[in-house]
């Protein structure tokens, strides 16, 4: 596959937290543009660490990482931030701010330090933030503080924040793991619609094989910091993710 | 379990030795003290209400000094504590900021008041500056530790949107710490009202000067009036801070 067709490409990535053993060992992967890639694996297999490395939050000690055909390094990391949206496991919402204010965080990368520091965002950004909340079906919760929202509503706020960022790639770390299956499927369906409409690449860590089967174009199985299986789920492989995991 | 008992016994023995050295087992002296307390209480009753205008005016000055000093100290302590937050600023910057806060904190509030009396002369200005300096030292340390405890996942998520360090302070660190910022500020204000009431002893303004005069002239009934007035102000402050906590702090999800 041509490198311009890839949203992310990693070669020989190794990562260890300071003074500890390798968490990621020689990871190589390719994430095609505009597709949904799901990463599965048992707890402690290094999924969250891999996600943070791909998001540019953690810097690998070895290996090479390319995002949108640019090498991710100290110089390029900051410019890539606005192109790569990251939704952490606990969503990373500021509890004491309203839904709308949290969504507006997605626009900070292009807003400078003027009136924004007084909480006065440009009108078009506020309108777009409200539109993102409307799209997520929680437009009426825009002035509600996040700590008052339910789990599913918070999930939608986090997605709306990522949408306002207008990224080309969205990395989501088990962001629906706290929801029941039906709600998780609904959120993922919403995410897929948005990703298709905005031509976004979607990469997520996921535990639930049923959701992976329904939503993934590509599946990577991680174990002990290494990718042990990779396959598409479009029928070209016979085994399902759940069978491989077993 | 046995180790815990040994440690508790050791602490009890040490405490007994220290109390003995401080004169806590001197029965004659303690009995005399109790008798004196009875006499003093008797001489304080009934409080002399004729000094209310004078005492009230002096106490109002103390409240003004405490409020202004606390707010000035708060405004200086916020940027200092942000600079002292290790996951936002490099080690040299955060260490320098913490060193400055520790240096300010080393000096007790009464000594700050004396220093400012020397610098700007007698009166409430010196007291206000003294309260402000003490507040900076205390709040800068508390806030720096508070900001460092901000959930790293929120910082990562917002930094990932392209937010700058200044954005992170404004939109993550301060809102996430809002509860504790307000709680500590109210605690500091309450503490400063009590602490400033003695600053007048060193000529730094407020009700302390009036108290000192009544103590030196043995006018204990007048002193009792001043103490009762301070009690009223402290109770009002307690009520006010309880209201503010209820009004502004996060409440559990309903």
Coordinates of C-alpha atoms in Angstrom, one line a residue:
Chain A
X1 CA 0.0 0.0 0.0
X2 CA 1.3 3.5 -0.9
X3 CA 2.3 5.5 2.2
X4 CA -0.1 8.3 1.1
X5 CA -3.0 5.8 1.5
X6 CA -2.0 5.3 5.1
X7 CA -3.1 7.5 8.0
X8 CA -0.6 5.9 10.4
X9 CA 2.4 3.8 9.9
X10 CA 4.6 2.4 12.7
X11 CA 7.9 0.4 12.2
X12 CA 9.7 -1.4 15.0
X13 CA 8.2 0.7 17.8
X14 CA 9.5 -0.1 21.3
X15 CA 8.4 1.7 24.4
X16 CA 9.2 1.4 28.1
X17 CA 8.2 3.6 31.0
X18 CA 11.2 5.0 32.9
X19 CA 13.1 2.2 34.7
X20 CA 10.6 -0.5 33.7
X21 CA 10.5 -3.3 31.2
X22 CA 9.4 -2.9 27.5
X23 CA 5.7 -2.4 27.3
X24 CA 5.7 -2.3 23.5
X25 CA 8.1 -4.6 21.7
X26 CA 8.8 -4.1 18.0
X27 CA 5.4 -3.0 16.9
X28 CA 4.8 -2.5 13.2
X29 CA 1.4 -1.6 11.8
X30 CA -0.3 0.3 9.0
X31 CA -3.6 2.1 9.4
X32 CA -5.3 2.8 6.1
X33 CA -7.0 6.2 5.6
X34 CA -10.7 6.5 6.1
X35 CA -11.0 3.0 7.7
X36 CA -11.8 1.8 11.2
X37 CA -9.0 -0.2 12.9
X38 CA -9.7 -1.9 16.2
X39 CA -7.0 -3.1 18.6
X40 CA -7.9 -6.0 20.9
X41 CA -6.0 -7.8 23.6
X42 CA -6.1 -8.8 27.2
X43 CA -5.6 -6.3 30.0
X44 CA -2.0 -5.2 30.4
X45 CA -1.1 -6.1 26.8
X46 CA -0.1 -2.5 26.1
X47 CA -3.1 -1.3 24.2
X48 CA -3.4 2.1 26.1
X49 CA 0.4 2.7 25.8
X50 CA 0.2 1.9 22.0
X51 CA -2.7 4.4 21.7
X52 CA -0.7 7.1 23.5
X53 CA 2.3 6.5 21.3
X54 CA 0.2 6.7 18.2
X55 CA -1.4 9.9 19.5
X56 CA 2.1 11.4 20.0
X57 CA 1.6 11.7 23.8
X58 CA 4.3 9.2 24.6
X59 CA 7.6 9.2 22.7
X60 CA 8.9 5.7 21.7
X61 CA 12.5 4.9 22.5
X62 CA 13.0 2.9 19.3
X63 CA 11.3 2.7 15.9
X64 CA 9.7 5.1 13.5
X65 CA 6.2 6.5 13.5
X66 CA 4.5 8.3 10.6
X67 CA 1.2 10.1 10.8
X68 CA -0.5 11.4 7.6
X69 CA 2.8 10.9 5.7
X70 CA 4.8 13.0 8.2
X71 CA 7.3 11.5 10.5
X72 CA 6.3 12.1 14.2
X73 CA 9.2 13.7 16.0
X74 CA 9.8 16.4 18.5
X75 CA 9.4 19.1 15.8
X76 CA 6.3 17.8 14.1
X77 CA 4.4 16.5 17.2
X78 CA 2.8 19.9 18.0
X79 CA 1.6 20.5 14.4
X80 CA 0.2 17.0 14.3
X81 CA -1.8 17.5 17.5
X82 CA -4.6 19.3 15.7
X83 CA -4.8 16.5 13.0
X84 CA -5.0 13.6 15.5
X85 CA -7.9 13.6 17.9
X86 CA -7.5 11.5 21.1
X87 CA -10.3 10.2 23.3
X88 CA -8.8 8.7 26.5
X89 CA -10.5 5.8 28.4
X90 CA -11.9 8.1 31.1
X91 CA -12.7 10.7 28.3
X92 CA -10.6 13.5 29.7
X93 CA -13.5 15.9 30.2
X94 CA -13.1 18.9 32.6
X95 CA -15.9 18.1 35.1
X96 CA -16.4 21.7 36.3
X97 CA -17.0 23.1 32.9
X98 CA -20.2 22.8 30.9
X99 CA -20.7 20.5 27.9
X100 CA -20.4 23.4 25.5
X101 CA -17.2 24.6 27.1
X102 CA -15.7 21.1 27.0
X103 CA -16.6 20.8 23.3
X104 CA -14.9 24.2 22.7
X105 CA -11.6 22.7 24.0
X106 CA -11.4 21.1 20.6
X107 CA -11.0 24.6 19.0
X108 CA -8.2 25.7 21.3
X109 CA -5.4 24.7 18.8
X110 CA -6.6 27.4 16.4
X111 CA -7.9 30.1 18.8
X112 CA -4.8 31.8 20.2
X113 CA -4.6 33.5 23.6
X114 CA -6.7 36.7 23.2
X115 CA -10.3 36.8 24.3
X116 CA -10.3 33.0 24.5
X117 CA -8.4 33.3 27.8
X118 CA -11.5 35.2 29.2
X119 CA -13.7 32.3 28.0
X120 CA -14.9 34.3 25.0
X121 CA -14.6 32.0 21.9
X122 CA -15.3 33.3 18.4
X123 CA -19.0 33.1 17.5
X124 CA -18.5 30.6 14.6
X125 CA -16.6 28.2 16.9
X126 CA -19.4 28.4 19.5
X127 CA -22.0 27.7 16.8
X128 CA -20.0 24.8 15.5
X129 CA -19.6 23.4 19.0
X130 CA -23.4 23.7 19.5
X131 CA -23.9 22.0 16.2
X132 CA -21.6 19.1 17.2
X133 CA -23.6 18.7 20.4
X134 CA -26.8 18.7 18.4
X135 CA -25.4 16.1 16.1
X136 CA -24.7 13.9 19.1
X137 CA -28.3 14.4 20.2
X138 CA -27.4 16.3 23.4
X139 CA -27.8 19.9 22.2
X140 CA -30.2 20.6 25.1
X141 CA -27.4 19.7 27.6
X142 CA -25.0 22.4 26.3
X143 CA -25.1 24.5 29.5
X144 CA -25.1 21.5 31.9
X145 CA -21.9 20.9 33.8
X146 CA -20.2 17.7 32.8
X147 CA -20.3 16.1 36.2
X148 CA -24.1 16.2 36.1
X149 CA -24.2 14.1 32.8
X150 CA -24.7 10.4 32.5
X151 CA -22.0 8.1 31.2
X152 CA -23.5 8.0 27.7
X153 CA -23.9 11.8 27.5
X154 CA -20.3 12.3 28.6
X155 CA -19.2 9.9 25.8
X156 CA -21.1 12.1 23.3
X157 CA -19.5 15.3 24.7
X158 CA -16.0 13.7 24.2
X159 CA -16.8 12.8 20.6
X160 CA -18.2 16.3 19.9
X161 CA -15.0 17.8 21.3
X162 CA -13.0 15.6 18.9
X163 CA -15.2 16.6 16.0
X164 CA -14.7 20.3 16.7
X165 CA -11.0 19.7 16.5
X166 CA -11.5 18.6 12.9
X167 CA -8.9 15.8 13.0
X168 CA -8.0 13.5 10.2
X169 CA -7.4 10.6 12.6
X170 CA -9.3 9.8 15.8
X171 CA -7.7 7.5 18.4
X172 CA -10.1 6.3 21.1
X173 CA -8.9 4.3 24.1
X174 CA -11.6 1.9 25.2
X175 CA -13.9 4.9 25.3
X176 CA -17.1 2.8 25.4
X177 CA -15.9 0.2 27.8
X178 CA -18.0 1.5 30.7
X179 CA -21.3 1.4 28.7
X180 CA -23.7 -1.5 28.2
X181 CA -23.5 -3.2 24.8
X182 CA -26.5 -1.5 23.2
X183 CA -25.4 2.0 24.2
X184 CA -21.8 1.3 23.1
X185 CA -23.1 0.1 19.7
X186 CA -25.2 3.2 19.4
X187 CA -22.2 5.5 20.2
X188 CA -20.0 3.5 17.7
X189 CA -22.6 3.8 15.0
X190 CA -22.7 7.5 15.5
X191 CA -18.9 7.6 15.4
X192 CA -18.9 5.6 12.2
X193 CA -21.4 7.9 10.5
X194 CA -19.3 11.0 11.4
X195 CA -16.1 9.3 10.4
X196 CA -17.5 8.4 6.9
X197 CA -19.0 11.9 6.4
X198 CA -15.8 13.6 7.5
X199 CA -13.4 11.1 5.8
X200 CA -11.8 10.4 9.2
X201 CA -9.7 7.4 10.1
X202 CA -10.8 5.8 13.3
X203 CA -8.6 3.7 15.6
X204 CA -9.9 2.3 18.8
X205 CA -9.0 -0.2 21.6
X206 CA -11.9 -2.5 22.2
X207 CA -12.7 -5.4 24.5
X208 CA -16.0 -6.5 23.1
X209 CA -15.7 -8.9 20.1
X210 CA -19.3 -8.3 19.0
X211 CA -18.6 -4.6 18.5
X212 CA -15.3 -5.3 16.8
X213 CA -17.0 -7.6 14.3
X214 CA -19.6 -5.1 13.5
X215 CA -17.5 -1.9 13.3
X216 CA -13.9 -2.8 12.3
X217 CA -12.4 -2.8 8.9
X218 CA -9.1 -4.0 10.3
X219 CA -8.3 -5.8 13.6
X220 CA -5.0 -6.0 15.4
X221 CA -4.5 -8.4 18.3
X222 CA -2.0 -7.3 20.9
X223 CA -0.5 -9.5 23.5
X224 CA 2.5 -8.9 25.8
X225 CA 3.3 -5.7 23.9
X226 CA 3.5 -7.4 20.5
X227 CA 1.0 -7.7 17.6
X228 CA 0.3 -11.4 17.5
X229 CA -2.5 -11.4 14.9
X230 CA -3.8 -9.0 12.3
X231 CA -6.7 -9.5 9.8
X232 CA -9.5 -7.8 8.1
X233 CA -13.1 -8.7 9.0
X234 CA -14.5 -8.4 5.5
X235 CA -14.7 -12.1 5.0
X236 CA -11.2 -12.7 3.6
X237 CA -10.3 -14.3 6.9
X238 CA -12.5 -17.0 8.3
X239 CA -11.7 -16.7 12.0
X240 CA -13.6 -14.1 14.0
X241 CA -11.7 -11.8 16.5
X242 CA -13.3 -13.7 19.4
X243 CA -11.9 -17.0 18.1
X244 CA -8.5 -15.6 17.7
X245 CA -8.5 -14.1 21.2
X246 CA -9.5 -17.5 22.6
Chain B
X1 CA 0.6 -5.5 65.5
X2 CA 3.3 -5.8 68.2
X3 CA 5.3 -3.2 66.3
X4 CA 2.3 -0.8 66.3
X5 CA 1.9 -1.2 70.1
X6 CA 5.7 -0.6 70.6
X7 CA 5.5 2.6 68.5
X8 CA 2.4 3.9 70.4
X9 CA 4.1 3.2 73.8
X10 CA 7.3 4.9 72.6
X11 CA 5.3 8.0 71.5
X12 CA 3.5 8.0 74.9
X13 CA 6.8 7.9 76.8
X14 CA 8.3 10.7 74.7
X15 CA 5.2 12.8 75.2
X16 CA 5.3 12.3 78.9
X17 CA 9.0 13.4 79.0
X18 CA 8.3 16.5 76.9
X19 CA 5.2 17.5 79.0
X20 CA 7.3 17.1 82.2
X21 CA 10.0 19.3 80.8
X22 CA 7.5 21.9 79.8
X23 CA 6.1 22.0 83.4
X24 CA 2.8 20.1 82.8
X25 CA 3.4 18.0 86.0
X26 CA 4.0 21.0 88.2
X27 CA 0.7 20.7 90.3
X28 CA 1.3 23.8 92.4
X29 CA 1.7 26.0 89.3
X30 CA -1.3 24.5 87.5
X31 CA -3.5 25.0 90.6
X32 CA -2.4 28.6 90.8
X33 CA -3.2 29.0 87.1
X34 CA -6.7 27.7 87.5
X35 CA -7.3 30.1 90.4
X36 CA -6.0 33.0 88.2
X37 CA -8.3 31.9 85.4
X38 CA -11.2 32.2 87.8
X39 CA -10.2 35.7 88.9
X40 CA -9.6 36.8 85.3
X41 CA -13.0 35.5 84.1
X42 CA -14.7 37.2 87.1
X43 CA -12.9 40.5 86.3
X44 CA -14.1 40.3 82.6
X45 CA -17.7 40.2 83.6
X46 CA -19.9 41.9 82.7
X47 CA -18.4 43.1 79.3
X48 CA -18.2 46.9 79.1
X49 CA -20.5 47.8 76.1
X50 CA -19.4 51.5 76.2
X51 CA -16.3 50.6 74.1
X52 CA -18.3 49.0 71.3
X53 CA -17.9 52.0 68.9
X54 CA -14.1 52.1 69.3
X55 CA -13.7 48.3 69.3
X56 CA -16.1 48.0 66.3
X57 CA -14.2 50.5 64.2
X58 CA -10.9 48.8 65.0
X59 CA -12.3 45.4 64.2
X60 CA -13.7 46.6 60.9
X61 CA -10.1 47.7 60.1
X62 CA -8.9 44.2 60.9
X63 CA -11.6 42.7 58.6
X64 CA -10.5 45.1 55.8
X65 CA -6.8 44.2 56.3
X66 CA -7.6 40.5 56.3
X67 CA -9.8 40.7 53.2
X68 CA -7.4 42.9 51.2
X69 CA -4.3 40.9 52.4
X70 CA -5.9 37.6 51.6
X71 CA -7.0 38.6 48.1
X72 CA -3.7 40.2 47.2
X73 CA -1.8 37.2 48.5
X74 CA -4.2 34.9 46.5
X75 CA -3.6 36.9 43.3
X76 CA 0.2 36.5 43.7
X77 CA 0.0 32.9 44.8
X78 CA -1.9 31.7 41.7
X79 CA 0.8 32.4 39.1
X80 CA 3.5 31.4 41.5
X81 CA 1.8 28.0 42.1
X82 CA 1.2 27.5 38.4
X83 CA 4.9 28.0 37.8
X84 CA 5.6 25.6 40.6
X85 CA 3.6 22.8 38.9
X86 CA 6.1 20.2 37.7
X87 CA 4.2 18.7 34.9
X88 CA 3.5 22.0 33.3
X89 CA 6.9 23.7 33.7
X90 CA 10.5 22.5 33.6
X91 CA 12.3 21.5 36.8
X92 CA 14.4 24.7 37.1
X93 CA 11.3 26.9 36.8
X94 CA 9.1 24.9 39.2
X95 CA 11.9 24.5 41.7
X96 CA 12.7 28.2 41.7
X97 CA 9.0 29.0 42.2
X98 CA 8.7 26.5 45.1
X99 CA 11.9 27.9 46.7
X100 CA 10.5 31.4 46.6
X101 CA 7.2 30.2 48.2
X102 CA 9.1 28.2 50.9
X103 CA 11.3 31.3 51.7
X104 CA 8.1 33.5 52.1
X105 CA 6.5 30.8 54.3
X106 CA 9.5 30.6 56.6
X107 CA 8.7 34.0 58.1
X108 CA 5.7 34.0 60.5
X109 CA 2.9 36.6 59.9
X110 CA 3.8 38.7 63.0
X111 CA 7.4 39.0 61.7
X112 CA 6.1 40.0 58.3
X113 CA 4.0 42.7 60.0
X114 CA 7.1 44.0 61.9
X115 CA 9.1 44.1 58.7
X116 CA 6.4 46.0 56.8
X117 CA 6.1 48.4 59.8
X118 CA 9.8 49.1 59.3
X119 CA 9.3 49.5 55.5
X120 CA 6.1 51.5 55.3
X121 CA 5.5 52.8 58.8
X122 CA 2.8 52.1 61.4
X123 CA -0.8 51.3 60.5
X124 CA -3.1 49.0 58.5
X125 CA -1.0 49.2 55.3
X126 CA 1.8 47.3 57.0
X127 CA -0.6 44.8 58.4
X128 CA -2.3 44.2 55.0
X129 CA 1.1 43.6 53.4
X130 CA 2.1 41.2 56.1
X131 CA -1.1 39.2 55.7
X132 CA -0.6 39.2 51.9
X133 CA 3.0 37.9 52.2
X134 CA 2.0 35.2 54.6
X135 CA -0.9 34.2 52.3
X136 CA 1.4 33.9 49.3
X137 CA 3.7 31.5 51.1
X138 CA 0.9 29.3 52.3
X139 CA -1.4 29.3 49.2
X140 CA 1.4 28.9 46.7
X141 CA 2.5 25.6 48.2
X142 CA -1.0 24.3 48.7
X143 CA -2.0 25.3 45.1
X144 CA 1.1 23.9 43.5
X145 CA 0.5 20.5 45.1
X146 CA -3.2 20.7 44.1
X147 CA -2.4 21.6 40.5
X148 CA 0.1 18.7 40.3
X149 CA -2.6 16.4 41.2
X150 CA -4.7 17.3 38.2
X151 CA -5.8 14.1 36.4
X152 CA -3.1 13.6 33.7
X153 CA -5.7 12.0 31.4
X154 CA -7.6 15.4 31.1
X155 CA -4.3 17.2 30.5
X156 CA -3.4 14.8 27.8
X157 CA -6.8 14.9 26.2
X158 CA -6.9 18.7 26.0
X159 CA -3.2 19.0 25.1
X160 CA -4.0 16.6 22.2
X161 CA -6.4 19.2 20.7
X162 CA -3.4 21.5 20.2
X163 CA -3.9 23.5 23.4
X164 CA -0.9 25.5 24.7
X165 CA 0.4 25.5 28.2
X166 CA -1.5 28.7 29.0
X167 CA -4.7 27.1 27.6
X168 CA -4.2 24.1 29.9
X169 CA -3.8 26.3 32.9
X170 CA -6.9 28.3 32.1
X171 CA -9.2 25.5 30.9
X172 CA -8.0 22.4 32.8
X173 CA -5.9 23.1 35.8
X174 CA -7.9 26.0 37.2
X175 CA -11.4 24.6 36.6
X176 CA -10.4 21.1 37.9
X177 CA -9.0 22.6 41.0
X178 CA -11.8 25.2 41.5
X179 CA -13.2 23.4 44.5
X180 CA -10.0 23.2 46.4
X181 CA -8.9 26.7 45.3
X182 CA -12.1 28.1 46.8
X183 CA -12.0 26.0 50.0
X184 CA -8.4 26.9 50.7
X185 CA -9.0 30.6 50.0
X186 CA -12.0 30.7 52.4
X187 CA -9.9 28.8 55.0
X188 CA -7.1 31.4 54.5
X189 CA -9.5 34.3 54.9
X190 CA -10.9 32.8 58.2
X191 CA -7.4 32.2 59.5
X192 CA -6.2 35.7 58.5
X193 CA -9.1 37.3 60.4
X194 CA -8.0 35.6 63.5
X195 CA -4.3 36.1 62.8
X196 CA -4.7 39.8 62.0
X197 CA -6.4 40.6 65.3
X198 CA -2.9 40.5 67.0
X199 CA -1.0 42.4 64.3
X200 CA -2.0 45.7 66.2
X201 CA 0.4 44.5 69.0
X202 CA 3.3 45.4 66.7
X203 CA 1.7 48.6 65.4
X204 CA 0.4 47.1 62.2
X205 CA -3.2 48.3 62.6
X206 CA -6.5 46.7 63.5
X207 CA -8.1 45.6 66.7
X208 CA -4.9 44.3 68.2
X209 CA -3.8 47.8 69.3
X210 CA -7.1 48.2 71.2
X211 CA -6.6 44.8 72.9
X212 CA -3.1 45.6 73.8
X213 CA -4.2 48.9 75.5
X214 CA -6.9 47.2 77.5
X215 CA -4.5 44.4 78.6
X216 CA -1.8 46.8 79.7
X217 CA -4.3 49.0 81.6
X218 CA -6.0 45.9 83.1
X219 CA -9.4 46.8 81.7
X220 CA -10.5 43.2 81.3
X221 CA -14.3 44.1 81.0
X222 CA -13.4 46.1 77.9
X223 CA -11.2 43.4 76.6
X224 CA -14.1 40.9 77.0
X225 CA -16.2 43.1 74.7
X226 CA -13.5 43.1 72.1
X227 CA -13.2 39.3 72.3
X228 CA -16.9 38.8 72.0
X229 CA -16.9 41.1 68.9
X230 CA -14.2 39.0 67.3
X231 CA -16.2 35.8 68.1
X232 CA -19.2 37.4 66.3
X233 CA -17.1 38.2 63.2
X234 CA -15.6 34.7 63.2
X235 CA -19.0 33.1 63.4
X236 CA -20.3 35.4 60.5
X237 CA -17.2 34.3 58.5
X238 CA -17.9 30.6 59.2
X239 CA -21.5 31.1 58.0
X240 CA -20.4 33.0 54.9
X241 CA -17.9 30.4 53.9
X242 CA -20.3 27.6 54.5
X243 CA -22.8 29.4 52.2
X244 CA -20.2 30.0 49.5
X245 CA -19.1 26.3 49.6
X246 CA -22.8 25.2 49.1
X247 CA -23.3 27.8 46.4
X248 CA -20.1 27.3 44.3
X249 CA -18.6 23.9 44.9
X250 CA -19.2 20.7 42.8
X251 CA -22.1 18.6 44.1
X252 CA -22.4 14.9 43.6
X253 CA -24.3 13.7 40.5
X254 CA -28.0 13.9 41.3

